[in-house]
Amino acid sequence: MATEGAAVRLVLRLAGAGLTATMAAIHLRLWAEGYRDLATIGPLFLLNGIVGILLALALLVTPVRLLGFVALGTALFTAGTLGALFLSLNATLFGFGESIDAELVRPTLYVETAGVVVLIALAVTAFSHAHRHVHRHAHRHRDRRTTPSGR
């Protein structure tokens, strides 16, 4: 039977993977619909899409003991992508400026912001679980060494 913590981690894992895959899909769609012709930005959109898909898959298959690291890395990747969008909205990024009214800008802001929040929550819960598991294991190991039988 799954614990409440395991259920929370599963929901956060699925939501984080879904939001990361959605971010990747948006970048791949925009790349296919014309961003591919933009110098520097085009290849970065393609790279974002590919890496985003790989990270979404990693979130789904990573063992719980390593999940915090993958979630944190994916949160940082998503935050970097969100930061690049903010930069392109307020100035230029590699000579490219974006408009808040451009197609998919608002949905991208929502998806990436939600992604960062969910992935950080996942990282915190995964690290907390790993810490408790290691502490519990160390405590059990110490208790076994102090028993008269030494088993």
Tab-separated table of C-alpha atoms in Angstrom:
chain	number	residue	atom	x	y	z
A	1	MET	CA	0.000	0.000	0.000
A	2	ALA	CA	1.334	3.412	-0.949
A	3	THR	CA	1.961	5.950	1.746
A	4	GLU	CA	0.591	9.473	1.577
A	5	GLY	CA	4.105	10.728	0.765
A	6	ALA	CA	4.426	8.253	-2.099
A	7	ALA	CA	1.075	9.379	-3.488
A	8	VAL	CA	2.106	13.041	-3.296
A	9	ARG	CA	5.418	12.250	-5.027
A	10	LEU	CA	3.584	10.354	-7.758
A	11	VAL	CA	1.188	13.241	-8.418
A	12	LEU	CA	4.063	15.754	-8.443
A	13	ARG	CA	6.159	13.442	-10.657
A	14	LEU	CA	3.337	13.069	-13.198
A	15	ALA	CA	2.497	16.783	-13.129
A	16	GLY	CA	6.171	17.756	-13.447
A	17	ALA	CA	6.701	15.371	-16.352
A	18	GLY	CA	3.524	16.612	-18.042
A	19	LEU	CA	4.451	20.276	-17.661
A	20	THR	CA	8.005	19.606	-18.874
A	21	ALA	CA	6.691	17.692	-21.893
A	22	THR	CA	4.246	20.523	-22.621
A	23	MET	CA	7.072	23.074	-22.476
A	24	ALA	CA	9.062	20.894	-24.878
A	25	ALA	CA	6.096	20.498	-27.227
A	26	ILE	CA	5.528	24.269	-27.342
A	27	HIS	CA	9.171	24.854	-28.259
A	28	LEU	CA	9.131	22.127	-30.915
A	29	ARG	CA	5.894	23.472	-32.404
A	30	LEU	CA	7.242	27.028	-32.574
A	31	TRP	CA	10.521	25.738	-34.028
A	32	ALA	CA	8.614	23.817	-36.734
A	33	GLU	CA	6.364	26.796	-37.512
A	34	GLY	CA	9.134	29.266	-38.241
A	35	TYR	CA	11.483	29.775	-35.314
A	36	ARG	CA	13.875	27.327	-36.991
A	37	ASP	CA	14.776	30.130	-39.395
A	38	LEU	CA	15.954	32.433	-36.594
A	39	ALA	CA	19.697	32.534	-36.016
A	40	THR	CA	20.698	31.167	-32.592
A	41	ILE	CA	17.095	31.165	-31.276
A	42	GLY	CA	16.003	28.495	-33.769
A	43	PRO	CA	18.567	25.877	-32.714
A	44	LEU	CA	17.957	26.752	-29.050
A	45	PHE	CA	14.221	26.096	-29.469
A	46	LEU	CA	14.984	22.719	-31.029
A	47	LEU	CA	17.462	21.915	-28.256
A	48	ASN	CA	14.929	22.987	-25.602
A	49	GLY	CA	12.335	20.681	-27.128
A	50	ILE	CA	14.660	17.681	-27.249
A	51	VAL	CA	16.101	18.200	-23.762
A	52	GLY	CA	12.612	18.852	-22.380
A	53	ILE	CA	11.350	15.516	-23.728
A	54	LEU	CA	14.367	13.696	-22.274
A	55	LEU	CA	13.871	15.366	-18.894
A	56	ALA	CA	10.144	14.542	-18.878
A	57	LEU	CA	10.998	10.889	-19.525
A	58	ALA	CA	13.713	10.966	-16.854
A	59	LEU	CA	11.186	12.287	-14.336
A	60	LEU	CA	8.990	9.269	-15.032
A	61	VAL	CA	11.640	6.542	-14.804
A	62	THR	CA	14.146	7.808	-12.238
A	63	PRO	CA	14.269	5.793	-9.004
A	64	VAL	CA	12.990	7.650	-5.938
A	65	ARG	CA	16.473	7.826	-4.387
A	66	LEU	CA	17.682	9.953	-7.354
A	67	LEU	CA	14.422	11.752	-8.103
A	68	GLY	CA	15.307	14.888	-6.133
A	69	PHE	CA	18.349	15.515	-8.321
A	70	VAL	CA	16.425	15.022	-11.580
A	71	ALA	CA	13.541	17.193	-10.360
A	72	LEU	CA	15.915	19.944	-9.246
A	73	GLY	CA	17.826	19.843	-12.537
A	74	THR	CA	14.576	19.978	-14.490
A	75	ALA	CA	13.337	22.879	-12.338
A	76	LEU	CA	16.556	24.790	-13.061
A	77	PHE	CA	16.256	24.045	-16.785
A	78	THR	CA	12.636	25.231	-16.780
A	79	ALA	CA	13.503	28.342	-14.760
A	80	GLY	CA	16.265	29.145	-17.251
A	81	THR	CA	13.815	28.778	-20.117
A	82	LEU	CA	11.333	31.026	-18.310
A	83	GLY	CA	14.082	33.569	-17.651
A	84	ALA	CA	14.994	33.582	-21.343
A	85	LEU	CA	11.355	34.259	-22.218
A	86	PHE	CA	11.183	37.142	-19.739
A	87	LEU	CA	14.392	38.550	-21.185
A	88	SER	CA	13.045	38.340	-24.732
A	89	LEU	CA	9.832	40.057	-23.600
A	90	ASN	CA	11.624	42.941	-21.883
A	91	ALA	CA	14.710	43.393	-24.065
A	92	THR	CA	16.202	41.073	-26.628
A	93	LEU	CA	17.769	37.655	-26.450
A	94	PHE	CA	20.385	37.041	-29.148
A	95	GLY	CA	18.807	39.933	-31.033
A	96	PHE	CA	15.291	38.484	-30.755
A	97	GLY	CA	12.472	40.261	-28.961
A	98	GLU	CA	9.165	38.598	-28.136
A	99	SER	CA	5.720	40.126	-27.655
A	100	ILE	CA	3.333	39.134	-24.873
A	101	ASP	CA	0.641	38.972	-27.571
A	102	ALA	CA	2.562	36.479	-29.728
A	103	GLU	CA	1.092	33.030	-30.149
A	104	LEU	CA	1.719	30.721	-27.186
A	105	VAL	CA	3.576	33.310	-25.081
A	106	ARG	CA	0.965	33.455	-22.324
A	107	PRO	CA	0.415	29.678	-22.223
A	108	THR	CA	4.186	29.231	-22.116
A	109	LEU	CA	4.458	31.614	-19.167
A	110	TYR	CA	1.791	29.623	-17.306
A	111	VAL	CA	3.254	26.203	-18.144
A	112	GLU	CA	6.818	27.155	-17.268
A	113	THR	CA	5.873	28.959	-14.048
A	114	ALA	CA	3.743	26.015	-12.930
A	115	GLY	CA	6.550	23.674	-13.957
A	116	VAL	CA	9.108	25.437	-11.790
A	117	VAL	CA	6.757	25.374	-8.771
A	118	VAL	CA	5.781	21.709	-9.204
A	119	LEU	CA	9.353	20.556	-9.878
A	120	ILE	CA	10.720	22.368	-6.825
A	121	ALA	CA	7.970	20.803	-4.707
A	122	LEU	CA	8.876	17.405	-6.164
A	123	ALA	CA	12.571	17.931	-5.464
A	124	VAL	CA	11.851	18.942	-1.859
A	125	THR	CA	9.581	15.955	-1.225
A	126	ALA	CA	12.002	13.547	-2.926
A	127	PHE	CA	15.007	14.853	-0.982
A	128	SER	CA	12.974	14.724	2.227
A	129	HIS	CA	12.008	11.111	1.533
A	130	ALA	CA	15.603	10.175	0.731
A	131	HIS	CA	16.827	11.873	3.914
A	132	ARG	CA	14.261	10.050	6.060
A	133	HIS	CA	15.084	6.745	4.348
A	134	VAL	CA	18.833	7.154	4.911
A	135	HIS	CA	18.295	8.247	8.526
A	136	ARG	CA	15.944	5.318	9.190
A	137	HIS	CA	18.395	2.875	7.580
A	138	ALA	CA	21.326	4.233	9.607
A	139	HIS	CA	19.274	4.049	12.799
A	140	ARG	CA	18.316	0.408	12.123
A	141	HIS	CA	21.922	-0.464	11.307
A	142	ARG	CA	23.132	1.151	14.546
A	143	ASP	CA	20.464	-0.720	16.549
A	144	ARG	CA	21.544	-4.057	15.061
A	145	ARG	CA	25.158	-3.459	16.043
A	146	THR	CA	24.192	-2.788	19.662
A	147	THR	CA	22.161	-5.986	20.143
A	148	PRO	CA	23.848	-8.799	22.106
A	149	SER	CA	23.713	-11.150	19.115
A	150	GLY	CA	25.294	-8.536	16.801
A	151	ARG	CA	22.860	-9.436	14.040
